mmCIF file of C-alpha atoms in Angstrom:
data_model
loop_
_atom_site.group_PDB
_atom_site.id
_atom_site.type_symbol
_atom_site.label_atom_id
_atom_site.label_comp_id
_atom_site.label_asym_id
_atom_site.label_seq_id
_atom_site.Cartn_x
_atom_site.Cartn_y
_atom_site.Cartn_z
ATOM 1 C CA UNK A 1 -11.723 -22.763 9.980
ATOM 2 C CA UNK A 2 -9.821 -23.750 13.277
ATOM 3 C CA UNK A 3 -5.533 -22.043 13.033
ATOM 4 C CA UNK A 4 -2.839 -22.428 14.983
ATOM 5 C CA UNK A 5 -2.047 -19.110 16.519
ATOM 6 C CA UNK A 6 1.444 -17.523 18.127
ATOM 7 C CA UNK A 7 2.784 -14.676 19.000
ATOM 8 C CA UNK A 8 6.159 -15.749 17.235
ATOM 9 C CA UNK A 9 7.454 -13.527 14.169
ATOM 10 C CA UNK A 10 6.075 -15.683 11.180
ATOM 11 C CA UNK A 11 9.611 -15.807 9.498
ATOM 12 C CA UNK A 12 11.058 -17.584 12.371
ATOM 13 C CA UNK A 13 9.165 -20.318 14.466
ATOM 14 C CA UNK A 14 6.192 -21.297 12.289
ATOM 15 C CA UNK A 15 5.667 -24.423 9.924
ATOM 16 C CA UNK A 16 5.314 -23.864 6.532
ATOM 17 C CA UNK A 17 2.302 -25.827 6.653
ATOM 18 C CA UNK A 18 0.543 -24.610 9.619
ATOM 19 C CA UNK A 19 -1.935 -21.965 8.495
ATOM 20 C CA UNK A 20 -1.790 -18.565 9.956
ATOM 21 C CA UNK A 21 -3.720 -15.995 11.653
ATOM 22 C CA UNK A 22 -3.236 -12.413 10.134
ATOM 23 C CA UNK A 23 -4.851 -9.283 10.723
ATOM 24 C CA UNK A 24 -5.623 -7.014 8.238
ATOM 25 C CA UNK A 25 -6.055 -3.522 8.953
ATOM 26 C CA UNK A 26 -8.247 -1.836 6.273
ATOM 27 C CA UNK A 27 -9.969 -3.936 3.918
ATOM 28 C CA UNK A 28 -9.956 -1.860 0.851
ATOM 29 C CA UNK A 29 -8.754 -2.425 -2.543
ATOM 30 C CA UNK A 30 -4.788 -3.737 -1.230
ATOM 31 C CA UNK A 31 -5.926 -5.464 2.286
ATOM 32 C CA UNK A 32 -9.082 -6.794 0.669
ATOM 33 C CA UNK A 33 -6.599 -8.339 -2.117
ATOM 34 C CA UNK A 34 -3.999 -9.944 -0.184
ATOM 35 C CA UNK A 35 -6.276 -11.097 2.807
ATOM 36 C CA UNK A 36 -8.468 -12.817 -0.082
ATOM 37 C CA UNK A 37 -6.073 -14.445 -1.607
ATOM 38 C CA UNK A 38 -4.384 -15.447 1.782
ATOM 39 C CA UNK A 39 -7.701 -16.856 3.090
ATOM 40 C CA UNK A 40 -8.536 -18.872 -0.458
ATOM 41 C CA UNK A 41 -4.915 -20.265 0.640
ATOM 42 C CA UNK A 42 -6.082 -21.125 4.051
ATOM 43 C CA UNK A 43 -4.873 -18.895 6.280
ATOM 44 C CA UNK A 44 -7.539 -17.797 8.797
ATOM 45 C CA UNK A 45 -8.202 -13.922 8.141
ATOM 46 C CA UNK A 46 -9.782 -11.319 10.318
ATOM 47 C CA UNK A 47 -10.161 -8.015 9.264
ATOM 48 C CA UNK A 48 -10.336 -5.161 11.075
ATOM 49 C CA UNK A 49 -12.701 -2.623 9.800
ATOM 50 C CA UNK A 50 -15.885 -0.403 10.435
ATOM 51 C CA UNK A 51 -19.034 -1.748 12.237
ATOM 52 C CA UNK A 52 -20.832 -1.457 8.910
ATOM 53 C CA UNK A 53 -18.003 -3.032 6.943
ATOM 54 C CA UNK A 54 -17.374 -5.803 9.210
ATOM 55 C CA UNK A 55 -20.927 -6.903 9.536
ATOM 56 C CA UNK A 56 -20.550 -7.068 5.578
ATOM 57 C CA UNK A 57 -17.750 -9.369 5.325
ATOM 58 C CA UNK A 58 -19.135 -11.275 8.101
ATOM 59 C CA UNK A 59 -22.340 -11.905 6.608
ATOM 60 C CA UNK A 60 -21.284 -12.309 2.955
ATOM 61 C CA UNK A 61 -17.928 -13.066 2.774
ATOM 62 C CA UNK A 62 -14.625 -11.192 1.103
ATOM 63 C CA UNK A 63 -15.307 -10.859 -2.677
ATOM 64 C CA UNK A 64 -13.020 -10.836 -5.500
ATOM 65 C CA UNK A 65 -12.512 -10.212 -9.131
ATOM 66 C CA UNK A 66 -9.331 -9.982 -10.414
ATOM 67 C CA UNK A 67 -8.006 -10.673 -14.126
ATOM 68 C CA UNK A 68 -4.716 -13.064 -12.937
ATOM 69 C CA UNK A 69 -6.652 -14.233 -9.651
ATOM 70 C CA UNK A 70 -10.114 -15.167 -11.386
ATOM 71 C CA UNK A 71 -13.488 -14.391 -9.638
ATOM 72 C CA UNK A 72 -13.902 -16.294 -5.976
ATOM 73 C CA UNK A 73 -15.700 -15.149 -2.583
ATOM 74 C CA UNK A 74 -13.459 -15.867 0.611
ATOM 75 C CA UNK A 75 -15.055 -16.785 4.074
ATOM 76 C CA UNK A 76 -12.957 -14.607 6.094
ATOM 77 C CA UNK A 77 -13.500 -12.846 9.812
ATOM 78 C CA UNK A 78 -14.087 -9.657 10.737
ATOM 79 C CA UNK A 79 -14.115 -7.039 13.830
ATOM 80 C CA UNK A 80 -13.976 -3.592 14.830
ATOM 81 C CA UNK A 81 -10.813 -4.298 16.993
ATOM 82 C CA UNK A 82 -8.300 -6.849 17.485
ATOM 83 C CA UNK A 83 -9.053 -9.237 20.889
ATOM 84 C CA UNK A 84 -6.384 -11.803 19.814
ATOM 85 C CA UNK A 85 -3.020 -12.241 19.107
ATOM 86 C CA UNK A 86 -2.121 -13.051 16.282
ATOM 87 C CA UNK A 87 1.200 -13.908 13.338
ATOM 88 C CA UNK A 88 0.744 -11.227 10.950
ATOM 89 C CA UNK A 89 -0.254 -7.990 11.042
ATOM 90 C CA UNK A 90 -1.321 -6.172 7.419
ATOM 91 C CA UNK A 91 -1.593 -1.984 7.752
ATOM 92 C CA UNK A 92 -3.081 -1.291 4.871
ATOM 93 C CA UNK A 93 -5.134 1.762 5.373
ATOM 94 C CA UNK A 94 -4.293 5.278 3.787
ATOM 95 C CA UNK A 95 -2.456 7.594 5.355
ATOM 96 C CA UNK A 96 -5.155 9.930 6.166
ATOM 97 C CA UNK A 97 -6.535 7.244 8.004
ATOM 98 C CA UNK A 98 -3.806 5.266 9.808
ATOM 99 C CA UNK A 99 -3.905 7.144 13.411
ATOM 100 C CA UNK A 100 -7.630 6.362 14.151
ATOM 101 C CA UNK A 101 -7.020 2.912 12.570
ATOM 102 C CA UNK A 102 -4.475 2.220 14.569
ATOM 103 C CA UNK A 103 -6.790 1.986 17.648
ATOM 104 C CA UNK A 104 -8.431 -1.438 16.007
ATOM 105 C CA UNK A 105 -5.039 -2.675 16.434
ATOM 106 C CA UNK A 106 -3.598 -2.707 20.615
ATOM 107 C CA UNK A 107 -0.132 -2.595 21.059
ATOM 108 C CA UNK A 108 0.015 -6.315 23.068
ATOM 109 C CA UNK A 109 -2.786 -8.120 19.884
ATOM 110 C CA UNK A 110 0.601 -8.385 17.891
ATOM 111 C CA UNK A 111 3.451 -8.036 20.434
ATOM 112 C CA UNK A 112 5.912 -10.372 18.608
ATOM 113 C CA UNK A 113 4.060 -10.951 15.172
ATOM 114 C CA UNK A 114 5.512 -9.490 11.994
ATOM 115 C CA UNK A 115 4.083 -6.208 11.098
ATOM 116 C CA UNK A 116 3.883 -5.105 7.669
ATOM 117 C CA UNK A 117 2.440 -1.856 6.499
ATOM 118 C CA UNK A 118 1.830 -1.468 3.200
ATOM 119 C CA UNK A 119 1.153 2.365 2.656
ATOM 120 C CA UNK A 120 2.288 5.062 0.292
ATOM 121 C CA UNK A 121 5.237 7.454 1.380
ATOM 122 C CA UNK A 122 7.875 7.353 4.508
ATOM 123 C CA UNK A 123 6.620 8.679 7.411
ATOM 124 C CA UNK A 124 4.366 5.521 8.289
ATOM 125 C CA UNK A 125 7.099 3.417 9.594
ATOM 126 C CA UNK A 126 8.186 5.999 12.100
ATOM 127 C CA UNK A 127 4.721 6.040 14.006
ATOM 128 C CA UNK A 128 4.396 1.936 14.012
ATOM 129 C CA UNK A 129 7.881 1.570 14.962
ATOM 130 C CA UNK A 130 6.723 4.248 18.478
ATOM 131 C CA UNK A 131 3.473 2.281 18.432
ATOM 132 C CA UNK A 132 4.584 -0.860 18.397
ATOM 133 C CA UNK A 133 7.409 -1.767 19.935
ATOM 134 C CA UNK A 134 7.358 -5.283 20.699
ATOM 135 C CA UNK A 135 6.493 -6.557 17.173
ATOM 136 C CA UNK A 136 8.622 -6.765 14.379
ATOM 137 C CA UNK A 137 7.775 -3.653 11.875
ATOM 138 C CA UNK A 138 9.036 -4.859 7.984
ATOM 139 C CA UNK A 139 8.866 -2.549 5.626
ATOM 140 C CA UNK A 140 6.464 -2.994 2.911
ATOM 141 C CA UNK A 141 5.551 -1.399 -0.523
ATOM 142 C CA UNK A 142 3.164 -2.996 -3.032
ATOM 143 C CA UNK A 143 2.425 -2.272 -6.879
ATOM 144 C CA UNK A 144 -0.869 -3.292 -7.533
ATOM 145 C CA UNK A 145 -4.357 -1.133 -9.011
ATOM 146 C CA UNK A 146 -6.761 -2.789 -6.568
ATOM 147 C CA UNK A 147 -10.176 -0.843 -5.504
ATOM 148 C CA UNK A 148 -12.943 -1.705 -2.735
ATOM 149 C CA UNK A 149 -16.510 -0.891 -4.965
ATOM 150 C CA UNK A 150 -18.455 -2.353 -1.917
ATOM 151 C CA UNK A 151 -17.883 -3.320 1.164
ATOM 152 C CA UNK A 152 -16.431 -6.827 1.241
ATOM 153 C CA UNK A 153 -15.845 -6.325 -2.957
ATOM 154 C CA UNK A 154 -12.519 -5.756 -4.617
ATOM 155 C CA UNK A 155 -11.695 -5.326 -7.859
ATOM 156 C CA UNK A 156 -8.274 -5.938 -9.328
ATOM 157 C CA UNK A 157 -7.700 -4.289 -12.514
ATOM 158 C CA UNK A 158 -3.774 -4.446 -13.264
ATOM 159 C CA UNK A 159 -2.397 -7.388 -14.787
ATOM 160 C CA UNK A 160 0.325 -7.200 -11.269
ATOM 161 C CA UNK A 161 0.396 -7.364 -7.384
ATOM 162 C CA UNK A 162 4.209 -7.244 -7.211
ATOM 163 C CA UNK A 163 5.381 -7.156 -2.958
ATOM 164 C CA UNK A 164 8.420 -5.973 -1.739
ATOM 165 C CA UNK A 165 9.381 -6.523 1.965
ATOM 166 C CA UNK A 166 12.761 -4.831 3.399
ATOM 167 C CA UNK A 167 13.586 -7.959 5.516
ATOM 168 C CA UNK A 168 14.993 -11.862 5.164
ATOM 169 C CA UNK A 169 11.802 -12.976 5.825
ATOM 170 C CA UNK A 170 12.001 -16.035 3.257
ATOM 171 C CA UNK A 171 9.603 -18.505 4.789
ATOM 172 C CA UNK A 172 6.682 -15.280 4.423
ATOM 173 C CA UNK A 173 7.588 -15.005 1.637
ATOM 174 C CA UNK A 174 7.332 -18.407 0.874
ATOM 175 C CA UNK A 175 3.802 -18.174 1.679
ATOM 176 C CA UNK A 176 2.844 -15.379 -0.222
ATOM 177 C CA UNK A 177 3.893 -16.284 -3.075
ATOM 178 C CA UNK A 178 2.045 -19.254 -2.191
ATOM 179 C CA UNK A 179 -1.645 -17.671 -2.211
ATOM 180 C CA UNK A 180 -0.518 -16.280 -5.591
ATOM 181 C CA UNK A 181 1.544 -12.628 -5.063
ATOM 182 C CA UNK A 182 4.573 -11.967 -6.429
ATOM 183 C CA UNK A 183 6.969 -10.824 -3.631
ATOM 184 C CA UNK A 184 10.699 -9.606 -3.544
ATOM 185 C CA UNK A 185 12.927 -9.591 -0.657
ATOM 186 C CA UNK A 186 15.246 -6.398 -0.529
ATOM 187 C CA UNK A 187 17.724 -5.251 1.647
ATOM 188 C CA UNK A 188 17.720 -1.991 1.876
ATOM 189 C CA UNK A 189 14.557 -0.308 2.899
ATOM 190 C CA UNK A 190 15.565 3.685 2.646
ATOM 191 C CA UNK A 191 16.166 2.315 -0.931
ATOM 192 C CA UNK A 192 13.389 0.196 -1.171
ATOM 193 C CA UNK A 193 10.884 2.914 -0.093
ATOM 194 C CA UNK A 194 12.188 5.382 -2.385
ATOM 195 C CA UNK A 195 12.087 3.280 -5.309
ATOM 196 C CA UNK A 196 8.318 3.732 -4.422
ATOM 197 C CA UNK A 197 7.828 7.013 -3.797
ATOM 198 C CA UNK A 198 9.615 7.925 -7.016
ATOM 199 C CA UNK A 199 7.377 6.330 -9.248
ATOM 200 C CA UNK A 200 3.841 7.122 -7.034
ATOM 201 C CA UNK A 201 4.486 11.212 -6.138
ATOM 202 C CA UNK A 202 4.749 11.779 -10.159
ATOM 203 C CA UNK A 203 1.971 9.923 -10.760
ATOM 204 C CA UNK A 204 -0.083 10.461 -8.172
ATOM 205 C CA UNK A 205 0.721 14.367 -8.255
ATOM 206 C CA UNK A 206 -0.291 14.680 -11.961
ATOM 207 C CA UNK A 207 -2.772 12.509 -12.851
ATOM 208 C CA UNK A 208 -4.612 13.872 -9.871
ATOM 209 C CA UNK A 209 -3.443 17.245 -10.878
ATOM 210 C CA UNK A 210 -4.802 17.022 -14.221
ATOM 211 C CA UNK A 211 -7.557 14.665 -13.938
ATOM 212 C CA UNK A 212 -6.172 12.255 -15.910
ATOM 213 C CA UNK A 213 -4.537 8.908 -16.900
ATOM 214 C CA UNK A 214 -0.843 7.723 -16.743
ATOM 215 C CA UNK A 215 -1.183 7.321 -20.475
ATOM 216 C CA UNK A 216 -2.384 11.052 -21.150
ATOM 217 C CA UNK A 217 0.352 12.006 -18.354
ATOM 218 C CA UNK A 218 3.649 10.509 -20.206
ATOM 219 C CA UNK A 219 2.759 12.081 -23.728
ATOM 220 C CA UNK A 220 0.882 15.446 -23.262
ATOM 221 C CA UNK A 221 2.333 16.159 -19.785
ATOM 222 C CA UNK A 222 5.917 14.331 -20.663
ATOM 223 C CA UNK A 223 8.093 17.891 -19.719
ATOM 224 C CA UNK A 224 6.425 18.038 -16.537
ATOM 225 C CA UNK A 225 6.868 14.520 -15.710
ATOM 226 C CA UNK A 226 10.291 14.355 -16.587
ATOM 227 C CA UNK A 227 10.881 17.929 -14.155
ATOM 228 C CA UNK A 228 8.611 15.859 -11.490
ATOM 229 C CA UNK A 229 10.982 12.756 -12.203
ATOM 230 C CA UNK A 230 14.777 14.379 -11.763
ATOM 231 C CA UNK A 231 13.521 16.603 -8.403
ATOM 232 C CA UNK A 232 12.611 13.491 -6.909
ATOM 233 C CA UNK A 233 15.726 11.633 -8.119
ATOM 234 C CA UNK A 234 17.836 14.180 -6.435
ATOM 235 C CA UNK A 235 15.918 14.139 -3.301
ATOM 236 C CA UNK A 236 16.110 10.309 -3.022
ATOM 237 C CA UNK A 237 19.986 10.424 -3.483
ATOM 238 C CA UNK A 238 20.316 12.784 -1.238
ATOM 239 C CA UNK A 239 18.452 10.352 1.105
ATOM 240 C CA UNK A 240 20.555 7.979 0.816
ATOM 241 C CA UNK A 241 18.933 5.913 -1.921
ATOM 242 C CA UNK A 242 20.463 5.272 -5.118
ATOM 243 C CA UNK A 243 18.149 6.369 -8.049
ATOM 244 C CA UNK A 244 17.951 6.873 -11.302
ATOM 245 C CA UNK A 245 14.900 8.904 -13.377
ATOM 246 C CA UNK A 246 15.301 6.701 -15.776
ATOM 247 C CA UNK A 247 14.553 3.515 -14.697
ATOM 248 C CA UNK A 248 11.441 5.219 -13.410
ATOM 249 C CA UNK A 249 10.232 6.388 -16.473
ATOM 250 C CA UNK A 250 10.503 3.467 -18.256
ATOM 251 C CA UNK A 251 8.192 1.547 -15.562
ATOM 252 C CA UNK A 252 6.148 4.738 -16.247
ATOM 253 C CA UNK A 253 6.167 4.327 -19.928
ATOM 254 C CA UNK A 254 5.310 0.761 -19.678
ATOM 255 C CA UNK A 255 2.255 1.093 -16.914
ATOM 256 C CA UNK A 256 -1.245 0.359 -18.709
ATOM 257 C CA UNK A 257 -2.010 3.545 -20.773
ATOM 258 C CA UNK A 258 -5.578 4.029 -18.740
ATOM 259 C CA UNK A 259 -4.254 3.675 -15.630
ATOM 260 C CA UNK A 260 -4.671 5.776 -12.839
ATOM 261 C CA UNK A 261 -3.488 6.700 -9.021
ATOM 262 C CA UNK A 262 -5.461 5.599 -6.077
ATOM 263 C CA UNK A 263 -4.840 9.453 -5.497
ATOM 264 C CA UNK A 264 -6.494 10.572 -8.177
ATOM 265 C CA UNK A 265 -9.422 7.956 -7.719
ATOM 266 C CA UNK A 266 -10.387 9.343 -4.446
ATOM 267 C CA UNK A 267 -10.310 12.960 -5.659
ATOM 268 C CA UNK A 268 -12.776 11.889 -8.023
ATOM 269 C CA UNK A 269 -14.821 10.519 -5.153
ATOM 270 C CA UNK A 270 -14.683 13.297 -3.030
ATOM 271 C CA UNK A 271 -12.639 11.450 -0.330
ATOM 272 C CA UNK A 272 -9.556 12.734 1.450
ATOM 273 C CA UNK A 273 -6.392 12.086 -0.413
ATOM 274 C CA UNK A 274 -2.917 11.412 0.478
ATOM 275 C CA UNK A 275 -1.114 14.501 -0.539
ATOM 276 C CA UNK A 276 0.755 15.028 3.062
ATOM 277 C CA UNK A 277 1.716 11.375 2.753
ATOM 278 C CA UNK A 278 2.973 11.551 -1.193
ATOM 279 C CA UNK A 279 3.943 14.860 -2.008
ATOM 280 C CA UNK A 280 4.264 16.032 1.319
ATOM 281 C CA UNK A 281 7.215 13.776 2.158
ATOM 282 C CA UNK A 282 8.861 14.367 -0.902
ATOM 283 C CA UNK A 283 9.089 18.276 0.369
ATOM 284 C CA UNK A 284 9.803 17.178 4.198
ATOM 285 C CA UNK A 285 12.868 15.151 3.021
ATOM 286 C CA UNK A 286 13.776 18.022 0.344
ATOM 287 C CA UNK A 287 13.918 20.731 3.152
ATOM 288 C CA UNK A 288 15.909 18.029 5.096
ATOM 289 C CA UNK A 289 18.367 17.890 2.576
ATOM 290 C CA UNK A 290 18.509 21.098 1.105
ATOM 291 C CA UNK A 291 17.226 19.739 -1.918
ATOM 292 C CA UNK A 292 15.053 22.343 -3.993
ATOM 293 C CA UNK A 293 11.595 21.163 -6.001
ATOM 294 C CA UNK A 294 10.063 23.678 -7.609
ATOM 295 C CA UNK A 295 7.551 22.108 -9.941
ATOM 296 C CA UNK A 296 7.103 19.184 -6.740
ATOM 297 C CA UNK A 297 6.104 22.145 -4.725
ATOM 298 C CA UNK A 298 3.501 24.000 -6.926
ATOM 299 C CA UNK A 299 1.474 20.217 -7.449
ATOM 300 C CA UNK A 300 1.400 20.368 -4.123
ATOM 301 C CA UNK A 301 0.407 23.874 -3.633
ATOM 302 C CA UNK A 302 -1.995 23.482 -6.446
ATOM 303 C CA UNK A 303 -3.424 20.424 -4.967
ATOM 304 C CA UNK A 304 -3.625 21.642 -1.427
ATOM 305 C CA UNK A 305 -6.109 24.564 -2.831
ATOM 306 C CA UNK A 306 -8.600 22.510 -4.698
ATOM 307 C CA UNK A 307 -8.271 19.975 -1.781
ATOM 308 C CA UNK A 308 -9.223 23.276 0.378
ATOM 309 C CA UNK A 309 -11.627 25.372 -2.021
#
């Protein structure tokens, strides 16, 4: 697949039609998803990954499944570090993994492209911003219950994959909705991010808590969820966002009853999980504000000694 490649923000200087190059930092269950469905659109795709992974998707191919997508196998590119400059830039790692990730992705690869990073809390935006100075850093949060079984396999098990993007990028947007994701543009991105964070830190914290489903969380858990739900409200006001509980927990109520956190998921796994990222910003920005969380606190603490034990 031959692509026209610039070092131009996307949203500003290239054709609707010309295809483009994006990088995608992490090809697990989120990159693996979009950069799929981006390179069944056309767009030429290189991921960024893991000798071992990359050889995978070089060999075989980026493979999904997905209930609203269908099943399809995208030819797609692959390396252990970017060589090339390039439109769009995807960061969608985890947290515990974004600052020796970040050296698969040099500063002057995606000096003017648009960066979006699409992980979980606040604190993210901060180090790209630093790290990359010259490119154009849009806020990004994502919905979606994707996982990578395999290298170069995704499977995509909600019925969603709903984007948000903190910018007037409309032509990107354009073209992600083209390849099949549903994307809103929002103008505020304190707002934005919190909207986020206060549905994922309750969910995260106690279904990885209590080693179980959102389901099992709103009805035998419901106190604790609703103490989880107003600490975090009060924080995110505080912030500077304007939130209600409510509106959370009635996304929360209407989430797929067997549902459950990518937290959680890699607990199960035995992999490192985002608790600094999640629940840890939720305290940072408390202590900030003067805020207090009790019951946010002890999942943490309670987390942070099985995580240790």
């Amino acid at each position: 697949m031959t692509a026209t490649t610039s070092t131009n923000p996307v949203s500003t200087t290239s054709s609707p039609t010309t295809p483009l190059t994006v990088a995608v930092l992490g090809p697990g269950g989120v990159g693996g998803l979009i950069g799929g469905l981006l390179a069944r659109d056309g767009h030429r795709v290189i991921f960024l990954a893991r000798e071992e992974t990359a050889a995978a998707l070089t060999r075989d191919g980026l493979h999904v499944r997905s209930a609203p997508y269908g099943e399809f196998t995208a030819q797609v590119e692959a390396a252990t570090e970017l060589r090339e400059p390039v439109d769009l830039a995807l960061v969608t790692v985890k947290g515990t993994a974004l600052a020796a990730a970040l050296d698969r992705m040099p500063a002057q690869a995606v000096a003017g492209a648009t960066v979006i990073p699409l992980l979980n809390g606040l604190d993210h935006m901060a180090v790209l911003r630093e790290r990359y100075p010259a490119g154009r850093i849009v806020a990004g949060t994502i919905r979606v219950e994707a996982t990578r079984t395999a290298p170069g396999r995704i499977e995509h098990s909600s019925p969603f994959a709903a984007l948000e993007l903190a910018a007037p990028v409309e032509e990107l947007a354009a073209r992600l909705r083209h390849a099949g994701l549903d994307v809103t543009l929002r103008e505020d991105e304190t707002a934005m991010l919190w909207s986020k964070l206060s549905f994922l830190a309750p969910f995260a914290l106690l279904t990885t808590r209590y080693r179980t489903d959102a389901g099992t969380v709103r009805t035998e858990h419901r106190p604790e969820l609703l103490a989880v739900l107003d600490e975090i409200t009060a924080v995110s006001r505080a912030a500077g966002a304007p939130a209600g509980a409510e509106g959370v927990l009635s996304f929360f109520d209407r989430a797929p009853a067997g549902m459950k956190s990518s937290m959680q998921r890699d607990a199960e796994a035995g992999r490192p999980i985002e608790l600094d990222a999640i629940g840890g910003a939720v305290l940072r920005a408390a202590g900030a504000h003067g805020v207090d969380t009790p019951v946010v606190a002890r999942l943490v603490h309670e987390l942070s000694g099985e995580v240790n034990r």
